[in-house]
Amino acid sequence: MPGLLHAKRVSPNVLKLAVPTPTLPPFGETNTYVVCDGGRAVVIDCGAETPEAAADVLAELQRLGIQSVAAYVATHHHVDHTRGLGLLSASMPAPIYIHPLDHAAARQHVRDGTVDLRVAPTAIQLSGVEIRLLHCPGHTRGHLHVWVLPDNALVVGDHLAGTGSVWIGPPDGHMGDYYASLKRVEELAPEIALPGHGDAISDPAQASRALLERRLLRERQIVDALADGPLTVDELVDIVYRGRELGPALEFAKRTIFAHLEHLSEQGSVGRSTVAPDLRTRYHRILEEESLT
Ligand SMILES: [Zn+2]
């Protein structure tokens, strides 16, 4: 039934549509951002799953007076950010821009073979509105931040969330890259950050610092837990999230702990081995003197 979505203005040239998607609690929606200049728009992310759900988005674009789309942009390949882009472009044709490192995976989600999936440029000019696409990996290898210059608004995909934290991990997340991308947000000092899930973030620099601190605290917890001997990822999840009912988030907690362990091993403070008879990978702490030799 069209007419269910209501756009909310989040900055002078940007509107937000919260589109229902099967995403992790506490969110049941993924944000679509519409950068407009008059009747022309650039649409960022859309997770609408069915032609009916995409029709709701199109009905709202129409109600807003948008006559044409100059480009679609995906912050990253995950299905809750990309599935709807193919469906929208069937009705309002325009190229879909995505970073080359996320192309192959995105193609699985944007199923319609006729869509025009292209390599993301570094900038898009929408009449008077300049938009820059910044490669900020971490959540995925090709993750993009979209900077709407006149508004000093930064669409941050799944690198920040309206509330809580985000998951980083396999198959294509990288914790070290994620830290660098959080620092980049701080350096860019946007006035507002627009996350893939939840409300706009009014102090992006502070939010990025807080998330970085949270991740570094987790790394310290992991290293501390390993002081008593080698542990598996599952054992570490039990220790780090002790007493918390994770439900469907358990899988993503595991991935995040794994990404932390990979990062710690890249830094030389954690090692891994599969010598135990059960052949499960266990991680151990590498003392500083050891890592220097
Ligand atoms: Zn994602």
PDB file of C-alpha atoms and ligand atoms in Angstrom:
ATOM      1  CA  MET A   1       0.000   0.000   0.000  1.00  0.00           C
ATOM      2  CA  PRO A   2       1.806   3.164  -1.172  1.00  0.00           C
ATOM      3  CA  GLY A   3       1.981   6.274   0.970  1.00  0.00           C
ATOM      4  CA  LEU A   4       3.362   4.577   4.098  1.00  0.00           C
ATOM      5  CA  LEU A   5       6.710   6.340   4.216  1.00  0.00           C
ATOM      6  CA  HIS A   6       7.200   9.901   5.337  1.00  0.00           C
ATOM      7  CA  ALA A   7      10.452  11.680   4.584  1.00  0.00           C
ATOM      8  CA  LYS A   8      12.053  13.782   7.274  1.00  0.00           C
ATOM      9  CA  ARG A   9      14.387  16.672   6.471  1.00  0.00           C
ATOM     10  CA  VAL A  10      17.713  16.082   8.230  1.00  0.00           C
ATOM     11  CA  SER A  11      19.751  18.919   6.690  1.00  0.00           C
ATOM     12  CA  PRO A  12      18.968  21.715   4.186  1.00  0.00           C
ATOM     13  CA  ASN A  13      19.353  19.504   1.088  1.00  0.00           C
ATOM     14  CA  VAL A  14      18.889  16.019   2.555  1.00  0.00           C
ATOM     15  CA  LEU A  15      15.746  14.038   3.395  1.00  0.00           C
ATOM     16  CA  LYS A  16      15.595  10.722   5.223  1.00  0.00           C
ATOM     17  CA  LEU A  17      13.227   7.841   4.593  1.00  0.00           C
ATOM     18  CA  ALA A  18      13.310   5.004   7.140  1.00  0.00           C
ATOM     19  CA  VAL A  19      12.616   1.950   4.968  1.00  0.00           C
ATOM     20  CA  PRO A  20      11.588  -1.309   6.728  1.00  0.00           C
ATOM     21  CA  THR A  21      14.278  -4.007   6.338  1.00  0.00           C
ATOM     22  CA  PRO A  22      15.098  -7.257   8.131  1.00  0.00           C
ATOM     23  CA  THR A  23      18.045  -5.779  10.007  1.00  0.00           C
ATOM     24  CA  LEU A  24      19.401  -6.450  13.498  1.00  0.00           C
ATOM     25  CA  PRO A  25      17.499  -5.182  16.557  1.00  0.00           C
ATOM     26  CA  PRO A  26      17.042  -2.504  17.841  1.00  0.00           C
ATOM     27  CA  PHE A  27      16.535  -1.301  14.261  1.00  0.00           C
ATOM     28  CA  GLY A  28      13.871  -2.603  11.901  1.00  0.00           C
ATOM     29  CA  GLU A  29      14.712  -0.092   9.223  1.00  0.00           C
ATOM     30  CA  THR A  30      17.540   1.103   7.007  1.00  0.00           C
ATOM     31  CA  ASN A  31      17.707   4.766   6.102  1.00  0.00           C
ATOM     32  CA  THR A  32      17.471   5.944   2.521  1.00  0.00           C
ATOM     33  CA  TYR A  33      18.844   9.464   2.088  1.00  0.00           C
ATOM     34  CA  VAL A  34      17.604  11.684  -0.702  1.00  0.00           C
ATOM     35  CA  VAL A  35      19.802  14.632  -1.641  1.00  0.00           C
ATOM     36  CA  CYS A  36      17.619  17.047  -3.610  1.00  0.00           C
ATOM     37  CA  ASP A  37      18.042  20.130  -5.658  1.00  0.00           C
ATOM     38  CA  GLY A  38      14.646  21.104  -6.995  1.00  0.00           C
ATOM     39  CA  GLY A  39      13.028  18.146  -8.753  1.00  0.00           C
ATOM     40  CA  ARG A  40      16.284  16.214  -9.192  1.00  0.00           C
ATOM     41  CA  ALA A  41      17.821  13.906  -6.610  1.00  0.00           C
ATOM     42  CA  VAL A  42      20.677  11.618  -5.679  1.00  0.00           C
ATOM     43  CA  VAL A  43      19.379   8.622  -3.692  1.00  0.00           C
ATOM     44  CA  ILE A  44      21.737   6.994  -1.188  1.00  0.00           C
ATOM     45  CA  ASP A  45      21.064   3.383  -0.055  1.00  0.00           C
ATOM     46  CA  CYS A  46      17.737   1.598  -0.300  1.00  0.00           C
ATOM     47  CA  GLY A  47      16.915  -1.748   1.288  1.00  0.00           C
ATOM     48  CA  ALA A  48      13.332  -2.079   0.026  1.00  0.00           C
ATOM     49  CA  GLU A  49      12.954  -5.816  -0.451  1.00  0.00           C
ATOM     50  CA  THR A  50      10.008  -6.157  -2.808  1.00  0.00           C
ATOM     51  CA  PRO A  51       8.510  -4.192  -5.722  1.00  0.00           C
ATOM     52  CA  GLU A  52       5.684  -3.188  -3.326  1.00  0.00           C
ATOM     53  CA  ALA A  53       8.157  -1.812  -0.766  1.00  0.00           C
ATOM     54  CA  ALA A  54      10.007   0.056  -3.544  1.00  0.00           C
ATOM     55  CA  ALA A  55       6.651   1.472  -4.692  1.00  0.00           C
ATOM     56  CA  ASP A  56       6.266   3.056  -1.231  1.00  0.00           C
ATOM     57  CA  VAL A  57       9.631   4.772  -1.678  1.00  0.00           C
ATOM     58  CA  LEU A  58       8.733   5.909  -5.204  1.00  0.00           C
ATOM     59  CA  ALA A  59       5.362   7.252  -3.997  1.00  0.00           C
ATOM     60  CA  GLU A  60       7.136   9.324  -1.371  1.00  0.00           C
ATOM     61  CA  LEU A  61       9.695  10.619  -3.921  1.00  0.00           C
ATOM     62  CA  GLN A  62       6.786  11.644  -6.114  1.00  0.00           C
ATOM     63  CA  ARG A  63       5.018  13.367  -3.215  1.00  0.00           C
ATOM     64  CA  LEU A  64       8.247  15.308  -2.587  1.00  0.00           C
ATOM     65  CA  GLY A  65       8.171  16.561  -6.178  1.00  0.00           C
ATOM     66  CA  ILE A  66      11.194  14.591  -7.353  1.00  0.00           C
ATOM     67  CA  GLN A  67      10.908  14.091 -11.114  1.00  0.00           C
ATOM     68  CA  SER A  68      14.222  12.426 -11.863  1.00  0.00           C
ATOM     69  CA  VAL A  69      17.139  10.718 -10.174  1.00  0.00           C
ATOM     70  CA  ALA A  70      20.657  11.735 -11.241  1.00  0.00           C
ATOM     71  CA  ALA A  71      22.357   8.818  -9.486  1.00  0.00           C
ATOM     72  CA  TYR A  72      21.937   6.101  -6.892  1.00  0.00           C
ATOM     73  CA  VAL A  73      24.764   5.509  -4.429  1.00  0.00           C
ATOM     74  CA  ALA A  74      25.283   2.523  -2.128  1.00  0.00           C
ATOM     75  CA  THR A  75      27.435   3.173   0.955  1.00  0.00           C
ATOM     76  CA  HIS A  76      28.275  -0.560   0.860  1.00  0.00           C
ATOM     77  CA  HIS A  77      27.080  -3.842  -0.599  1.00  0.00           C
ATOM     78  CA  HIS A  78      24.982  -5.245   2.294  1.00  0.00           C
ATOM     79  CA  VAL A  79      21.535  -6.274   1.171  1.00  0.00           C
ATOM     80  CA  ASP A  80      19.663  -3.906   3.503  1.00  0.00           C
ATOM     81  CA  HIS A  81      21.399  -1.005   1.719  1.00  0.00           C
ATOM     82  CA  THR A  82      21.270  -2.220  -1.880  1.00  0.00           C
ATOM     83  CA  ARG A  83      18.339  -4.493  -2.689  1.00  0.00           C
ATOM     84  CA  GLY A  84      15.949  -1.585  -3.321  1.00  0.00           C
ATOM     85  CA  LEU A  85      18.315   0.368  -5.577  1.00  0.00           C
ATOM     86  CA  GLY A  86      17.722  -2.009  -8.494  1.00  0.00           C
ATOM     87  CA  LEU A  87      13.965  -1.883  -7.905  1.00  0.00           C
ATOM     88  CA  LEU A  88      13.937   1.937  -7.820  1.00  0.00           C
ATOM     89  CA  SER A  89      16.101   2.274 -10.908  1.00  0.00           C
ATOM     90  CA  ALA A  90      13.607   0.160 -12.883  1.00  0.00           C
ATOM     91  CA  SER A  91      11.106   3.027 -12.491  1.00  0.00           C
ATOM     92  CA  MET A  92      13.433   6.023 -12.238  1.00  0.00           C
ATOM     93  CA  PRO A  93      16.506   5.049 -14.276  1.00  0.00           C
ATOM     94  CA  ALA A  94      19.946   6.275 -13.238  1.00  0.00           C
ATOM     95  CA  PRO A  95      23.351   4.648 -12.699  1.00  0.00           C
ATOM     96  CA  ILE A  96      23.981   2.908  -9.366  1.00  0.00           C
ATOM     97  CA  TYR A  97      27.376   3.853  -7.996  1.00  0.00           C
ATOM     98  CA  ILE A  98      29.264   1.547  -5.676  1.00  0.00           C
ATOM     99  CA  HIS A  99      32.923   1.157  -4.810  1.00  0.00           C
ATOM    100  CA  PRO A 100      34.650  -1.473  -7.023  1.00  0.00           C
ATOM    101  CA  LEU A 101      35.671  -3.567  -3.979  1.00  0.00           C
ATOM    102  CA  ASP A 102      31.958  -4.059  -3.153  1.00  0.00           C
ATOM    103  CA  HIS A 103      30.781  -4.589  -6.732  1.00  0.00           C
ATOM    104  CA  ALA A 104      30.785  -8.394  -6.926  1.00  0.00           C
ATOM    105  CA  ALA A 105      28.829  -8.781  -3.679  1.00  0.00           C
ATOM    106  CA  ALA A 106      26.385  -5.995  -4.571  1.00  0.00           C
ATOM    107  CA  ARG A 107      25.581  -7.725  -7.829  1.00  0.00           C
ATOM    108  CA  GLN A 108      24.141 -10.646  -5.810  1.00  0.00           C
ATOM    109  CA  HIS A 109      21.725  -8.312  -4.018  1.00  0.00           C
ATOM    110  CA  VAL A 110      20.757  -6.006  -6.876  1.00  0.00           C
ATOM    111  CA  ARG A 111      19.397  -8.989  -8.744  1.00  0.00           C
ATOM    112  CA  ASP A 112      17.938  -7.413 -11.847  1.00  0.00           C
ATOM    113  CA  GLY A 113      20.546  -7.949 -14.564  1.00  0.00           C
ATOM    114  CA  THR A 114      19.521  -4.806 -16.395  1.00  0.00           C
ATOM    115  CA  VAL A 115      20.649  -2.388 -13.681  1.00  0.00           C
ATOM    116  CA  ASP A 116      23.466  -0.023 -14.471  1.00  0.00           C
ATOM    117  CA  LEU A 117      25.974  -0.795 -11.694  1.00  0.00           C
ATOM    118  CA  ARG A 118      28.989   1.481 -12.027  1.00  0.00           C
ATOM    119  CA  VAL A 119      32.245   2.300 -10.292  1.00  0.00           C
ATOM    120  CA  ALA A 120      31.650   5.158  -7.853  1.00  0.00           C
ATOM    121  CA  PRO A 121      33.191   8.462  -8.933  1.00  0.00           C
ATOM    122  CA  THR A 122      34.839  10.675  -6.314  1.00  0.00           C
ATOM    123  CA  ALA A 123      32.273  13.448  -6.757  1.00  0.00           C
ATOM    124  CA  ILE A 124      28.763  14.025  -8.085  1.00  0.00           C
ATOM    125  CA  GLN A 125      27.475  17.468  -8.956  1.00  0.00           C
ATOM    126  CA  LEU A 126      23.722  17.759  -8.472  1.00  0.00           C
ATOM    127  CA  SER A 127      22.950  21.217  -9.892  1.00  0.00           C
ATOM    128  CA  GLY A 128      24.178  23.485  -7.083  1.00  0.00           C
ATOM    129  CA  VAL A 129      24.893  20.683  -4.593  1.00  0.00           C
ATOM    130  CA  GLU A 130      28.360  19.135  -4.562  1.00  0.00           C
ATOM    131  CA  ILE A 131      28.555  15.593  -3.249  1.00  0.00           C
ATOM    132  CA  ARG A 132      31.836  13.777  -2.560  1.00  0.00           C
ATOM    133  CA  LEU A 133      32.204  10.032  -2.261  1.00  0.00           C
ATOM    134  CA  LEU A 134      34.992   9.067   0.135  1.00  0.00           C
ATOM    135  CA  HIS A 135      36.402   5.545   0.314  1.00  0.00           C
ATOM    136  CA  CYS A 136      36.278   4.714   4.025  1.00  0.00           C
ATOM    137  CA  PRO A 137      36.694   0.927   4.461  1.00  0.00           C
ATOM    138  CA  GLY A 138      36.043  -0.989   7.678  1.00  0.00           C
ATOM    139  CA  HIS A 139      32.503  -2.400   7.751  1.00  0.00           C
ATOM    140  CA  THR A 140      33.162  -3.619   4.197  1.00  0.00           C
ATOM    141  CA  ARG A 141      36.221  -3.180   1.995  1.00  0.00           C
ATOM    142  CA  GLY A 142      34.452  -0.779  -0.358  1.00  0.00           C
ATOM    143  CA  HIS A 143      32.497   1.208   2.226  1.00  0.00           C
ATOM    144  CA  LEU A 144      31.827   4.823   1.193  1.00  0.00           C
ATOM    145  CA  HIS A 145      31.037   7.947   3.173  1.00  0.00           C
ATOM    146  CA  VAL A 146      28.967  10.455   1.230  1.00  0.00           C
ATOM    147  CA  TRP A 147      29.712  14.062   2.008  1.00  0.00           C
ATOM    148  CA  VAL A 148      27.036  16.593   1.065  1.00  0.00           C
ATOM    149  CA  LEU A 149      29.249  19.655   1.031  1.00  0.00           C
ATOM    150  CA  PRO A 150      26.858  22.626   1.260  1.00  0.00           C
ATOM    151  CA  ASP A 151      25.179  20.990   4.296  1.00  0.00           C
ATOM    152  CA  ASN A 152      28.449  19.702   5.767  1.00  0.00           C
ATOM    153  CA  ALA A 153      26.466  16.484   6.282  1.00  0.00           C
ATOM    154  CA  LEU A 154      28.203  13.105   6.127  1.00  0.00           C
ATOM    155  CA  VAL A 155      26.287   9.933   5.281  1.00  0.00           C
ATOM    156  CA  VAL A 156      28.274   7.329   7.209  1.00  0.00           C
ATOM    157  CA  GLY A 157      26.570   4.050   6.206  1.00  0.00           C
ATOM    158  CA  ASP A 158      27.146   1.413   8.869  1.00  0.00           C
ATOM    159  CA  HIS A 159      30.158   3.070  10.501  1.00  0.00           C
ATOM    160  CA  LEU A 160      28.084   4.887  13.116  1.00  0.00           C
ATOM    161  CA  ALA A 161      24.548   4.142  14.280  1.00  0.00           C
ATOM    162  CA  GLY A 162      21.850   6.368  15.748  1.00  0.00           C
ATOM    163  CA  THR A 163      22.220   4.396  18.980  1.00  0.00           C
ATOM    164  CA  GLY A 164      24.712   1.770  20.097  1.00  0.00           C
ATOM    165  CA  SER A 165      27.606   0.415  18.078  1.00  0.00           C
ATOM    166  CA  VAL A 166      28.039  -1.409  14.772  1.00  0.00           C
ATOM    167  CA  TRP A 167      29.474  -4.824  13.933  1.00  0.00           C
ATOM    168  CA  ILE A 168      32.771  -5.201  12.101  1.00  0.00           C
ATOM    169  CA  GLY A 169      34.030  -8.584  10.950  1.00  0.00           C
ATOM    170  CA  PRO A 170      34.248 -11.307   8.342  1.00  0.00           C
ATOM    171  CA  PRO A 171      33.753 -11.838   5.498  1.00  0.00           C
ATOM    172  CA  ASP A 172      35.010  -8.387   4.542  1.00  0.00           C
ATOM    173  CA  GLY A 173      35.231  -6.164   7.608  1.00  0.00           C
ATOM    174  CA  HIS A 174      38.570  -4.936   8.940  1.00  0.00           C
ATOM    175  CA  MET A 175      39.014  -3.430  12.382  1.00  0.00           C
ATOM    176  CA  GLY A 176      42.170  -1.412  11.629  1.00  0.00           C
ATOM    177  CA  ASP A 177      40.509   0.148   8.580  1.00  0.00           C
ATOM    178  CA  TYR A 178      37.423   0.879  10.675  1.00  0.00           C
ATOM    179  CA  TYR A 179      39.494   2.770  13.259  1.00  0.00           C
ATOM    180  CA  ALA A 180      41.031   4.860  10.456  1.00  0.00           C
ATOM    181  CA  SER A 181      37.554   5.602   9.058  1.00  0.00           C
ATOM    182  CA  LEU A 182      36.305   6.732  12.479  1.00  0.00           C
ATOM    183  CA  LYS A 183      39.320   9.044  12.753  1.00  0.00           C
ATOM    184  CA  ARG A 184      38.531  10.362   9.272  1.00  0.00           C
ATOM    185  CA  VAL A 185      35.034  11.363  10.459  1.00  0.00           C
ATOM    186  CA  GLU A 186      36.632  13.262  13.301  1.00  0.00           C
ATOM    187  CA  GLU A 187      39.044  15.037  10.909  1.00  0.00           C
ATOM    188  CA  LEU A 188      36.304  15.966   8.449  1.00  0.00           C
ATOM    189  CA  ALA A 189      34.317  17.434  11.334  1.00  0.00           C
ATOM    190  CA  PRO A 190      30.905  17.318   9.635  1.00  0.00           C
ATOM    191  CA  GLU A 191      28.094  19.181  11.302  1.00  0.00           C
ATOM    192  CA  ILE A 192      25.854  16.163  11.235  1.00  0.00           C
ATOM    193  CA  ALA A 193      26.375  12.439  10.545  1.00  0.00           C
ATOM    194  CA  LEU A 194      23.621  10.476   8.841  1.00  0.00           C
ATOM    195  CA  PRO A 195      23.831   6.777   9.763  1.00  0.00           C
ATOM    196  CA  GLY A 196      22.366   3.785   7.945  1.00  0.00           C
ATOM    197  CA  HIS A 197      20.229   2.973  10.980  1.00  0.00           C
ATOM    198  CA  GLY A 198      18.586   5.255  13.514  1.00  0.00           C
ATOM    199  CA  ASP A 199      18.523   9.005  14.012  1.00  0.00           C
ATOM    200  CA  ALA A 200      20.931  11.645  12.736  1.00  0.00           C
ATOM    201  CA  ILE A 201      23.996  12.206  14.932  1.00  0.00           C
ATOM    202  CA  SER A 202      24.445  15.821  15.994  1.00  0.00           C
ATOM    203  CA  ASP A 203      28.050  15.544  17.237  1.00  0.00           C
ATOM    204  CA  PRO A 204      29.791  13.189  14.783  1.00  0.00           C
ATOM    205  CA  ALA A 205      33.324  13.816  16.111  1.00  0.00           C
ATOM    206  CA  GLN A 206      32.291  12.927  19.653  1.00  0.00           C
ATOM    207  CA  ALA A 207      30.288   9.887  18.460  1.00  0.00           C
ATOM    208  CA  SER A 208      33.287   8.611  16.449  1.00  0.00           C
ATOM    209  CA  ARG A 209      35.618   9.038  19.415  1.00  0.00           C
ATOM    210  CA  ALA A 210      33.162   7.246  21.710  1.00  0.00           C
ATOM    211  CA  LEU A 211      32.878   4.278  19.326  1.00  0.00           C
ATOM    212  CA  LEU A 212      36.651   4.098  18.913  1.00  0.00           C
ATOM    213  CA  GLU A 213      37.090   4.104  22.693  1.00  0.00           C
ATOM    214  CA  ARG A 214      34.478   1.372  23.009  1.00  0.00           C
ATOM    215  CA  ARG A 215      36.326  -0.799  20.478  1.00  0.00           C
ATOM    216  CA  LEU A 216      39.702  -0.198  22.161  1.00  0.00           C
ATOM    217  CA  LEU A 217      38.148  -1.134  25.504  1.00  0.00           C
ATOM    218  CA  ARG A 218      36.966  -4.425  23.933  1.00  0.00           C
ATOM    219  CA  GLU A 219      40.510  -5.089  22.726  1.00  0.00           C
ATOM    220  CA  ARG A 220      41.852  -4.551  26.220  1.00  0.00           C
ATOM    221  CA  GLN A 221      39.186  -6.929  27.602  1.00  0.00           C
ATOM    222  CA  ILE A 222      40.251  -9.558  25.061  1.00  0.00           C
ATOM    223  CA  VAL A 223      43.944  -9.193  25.868  1.00  0.00           C
ATOM    224  CA  ASP A 224      43.151  -9.364  29.613  1.00  0.00           C
ATOM    225  CA  ALA A 225      41.049 -12.500  29.131  1.00  0.00           C
ATOM    226  CA  LEU A 226      43.936 -14.159  27.300  1.00  0.00           C
ATOM    227  CA  ALA A 227      46.216 -13.603  30.309  1.00  0.00           C
ATOM    228  CA  ASP A 228      44.909 -16.882  31.788  1.00  0.00           C
ATOM    229  CA  GLY A 229      45.716 -18.953  28.705  1.00  0.00           C
ATOM    230  CA  PRO A 230      44.638 -19.545  25.079  1.00  0.00           C
ATOM    231  CA  LEU A 231      40.941 -19.213  24.210  1.00  0.00           C
ATOM    232  CA  THR A 232      38.662 -19.797  21.227  1.00  0.00           C
ATOM    233  CA  VAL A 233      36.443 -17.082  19.730  1.00  0.00           C
ATOM    234  CA  ASP A 234      33.374 -18.697  21.371  1.00  0.00           C
ATOM    235  CA  GLU A 235      35.052 -18.721  24.773  1.00  0.00           C
ATOM    236  CA  LEU A 236      36.040 -15.078  24.378  1.00  0.00           C
ATOM    237  CA  VAL A 237      32.468 -14.110  23.411  1.00  0.00           C
ATOM    238  CA  ASP A 238      31.233 -15.817  26.613  1.00  0.00           C
ATOM    239  CA  ILE A 239      33.725 -13.849  28.714  1.00  0.00           C
ATOM    240  CA  VAL A 240      33.414 -10.446  27.038  1.00  0.00           C
ATOM    241  CA  TYR A 241      29.593 -10.470  26.787  1.00  0.00           C
ATOM    242  CA  ARG A 242      29.059 -12.324  30.088  1.00  0.00           C
ATOM    243  CA  GLY A 243      25.509 -12.037  31.377  1.00  0.00           C
ATOM    244  CA  ARG A 244      24.147 -10.466  28.207  1.00  0.00           C
ATOM    245  CA  GLU A 245      21.397 -12.102  26.197  1.00  0.00           C
ATOM    246  CA  LEU A 246      22.643 -11.535  22.641  1.00  0.00           C
ATOM    247  CA  GLY A 247      19.926 -13.401  20.720  1.00  0.00           C
ATOM    248  CA  PRO A 248      20.332 -12.937  16.958  1.00  0.00           C
ATOM    249  CA  ALA A 249      23.222 -10.511  17.594  1.00  0.00           C
ATOM    250  CA  LEU A 250      25.395 -13.432  18.810  1.00  0.00           C
ATOM    251  CA  GLU A 251      26.675 -14.186  15.316  1.00  0.00           C
ATOM    252  CA  PHE A 252      27.710 -10.561  14.840  1.00  0.00           C
ATOM    253  CA  ALA A 253      29.321 -10.407  18.296  1.00  0.00           C
ATOM    254  CA  LYS A 254      31.430 -13.414  17.238  1.00  0.00           C
ATOM    255  CA  ARG A 255      32.419 -11.733  13.999  1.00  0.00           C
ATOM    256  CA  THR A 256      33.403  -8.566  15.866  1.00  0.00           C
ATOM    257  CA  ILE A 257      35.519 -10.482  18.405  1.00  0.00           C
ATOM    258  CA  PHE A 258      37.169 -12.301  15.485  1.00  0.00           C
ATOM    259  CA  ALA A 259      37.947  -8.957  13.780  1.00  0.00           C
ATOM    260  CA  HIS A 260      39.466  -7.677  17.027  1.00  0.00           C
ATOM    261  CA  LEU A 261      41.648 -10.797  17.255  1.00  0.00           C
ATOM    262  CA  GLU A 262      42.780 -10.354  13.653  1.00  0.00           C
ATOM    263  CA  HIS A 263      43.642  -6.736  14.381  1.00  0.00           C
ATOM    264  CA  LEU A 264      45.532  -7.681  17.554  1.00  0.00           C
ATOM    265  CA  SER A 265      47.442 -10.344  15.640  1.00  0.00           C
ATOM    266  CA  GLU A 266      48.317  -7.838  12.894  1.00  0.00           C
ATOM    267  CA  GLN A 267      49.773  -5.695  15.654  1.00  0.00           C
ATOM    268  CA  GLY A 268      51.745  -8.627  17.048  1.00  0.00           C
ATOM    269  CA  SER A 269      50.041  -8.757  20.456  1.00  0.00           C
ATOM    270  CA  VAL A 270      47.993 -11.922  19.849  1.00  0.00           C
ATOM    271  CA  GLY A 271      48.922 -15.185  18.149  1.00  0.00           C
ATOM    272  CA  ARG A 272      46.820 -18.129  17.009  1.00  0.00           C
ATOM    273  CA  SER A 273      47.297 -21.857  16.824  1.00  0.00           C
ATOM    274  CA  THR A 274      45.292 -24.971  16.023  1.00  0.00           C
ATOM    275  CA  VAL A 275      47.568 -27.497  17.699  1.00  0.00           C
ATOM    276  CA  ALA A 276      44.951 -28.628  20.262  1.00  0.00           C
ATOM    277  CA  PRO A 277      43.513 -32.131  19.634  1.00  0.00           C
ATOM    278  CA  ASP A 278      40.063 -30.651  18.885  1.00  0.00           C
ATOM    279  CA  LEU A 279      41.647 -28.635  16.016  1.00  0.00           C
ATOM    280  CA  ARG A 280      39.832 -25.466  17.098  1.00  0.00           C
ATOM    281  CA  THR A 281      41.755 -22.239  16.641  1.00  0.00           C
ATOM    282  CA  ARG A 282      42.861 -20.746  19.935  1.00  0.00           C
ATOM    283  CA  TYR A 283      44.299 -17.317  20.467  1.00  0.00           C
ATOM    284  CA  HIS A 284      47.051 -16.509  22.890  1.00  0.00           C
ATOM    285  CA  ARG A 285      48.691 -13.399  24.179  1.00  0.00           C
ATOM    286  CA  ILE A 286      52.156 -12.473  22.920  1.00  0.00           C
ATOM    287  CA  LEU A 287      54.155 -10.688  25.557  1.00  0.00           C
ATOM    288  CA  GLU A 288      55.964  -7.558  24.479  1.00  0.00           C
ATOM    289  CA  GLU A 289      59.496  -9.029  24.807  1.00  0.00           C
ATOM    290  CA  GLU A 290      58.368 -11.986  22.687  1.00  0.00           C
ATOM    291  CA  SER A 291      56.938  -9.799  19.916  1.00  0.00           C
ATOM    292  CA  LEU A 292      60.175  -7.832  19.694  1.00  0.00           C
ATOM    293  CA  THR A 293      62.298 -10.882  18.951  1.00  0.00           C
TER     294      THR A 293
HETATM  295 ZN    ZN B   1      25.995  -3.140   6.611  1.00  0.00          ZN
END
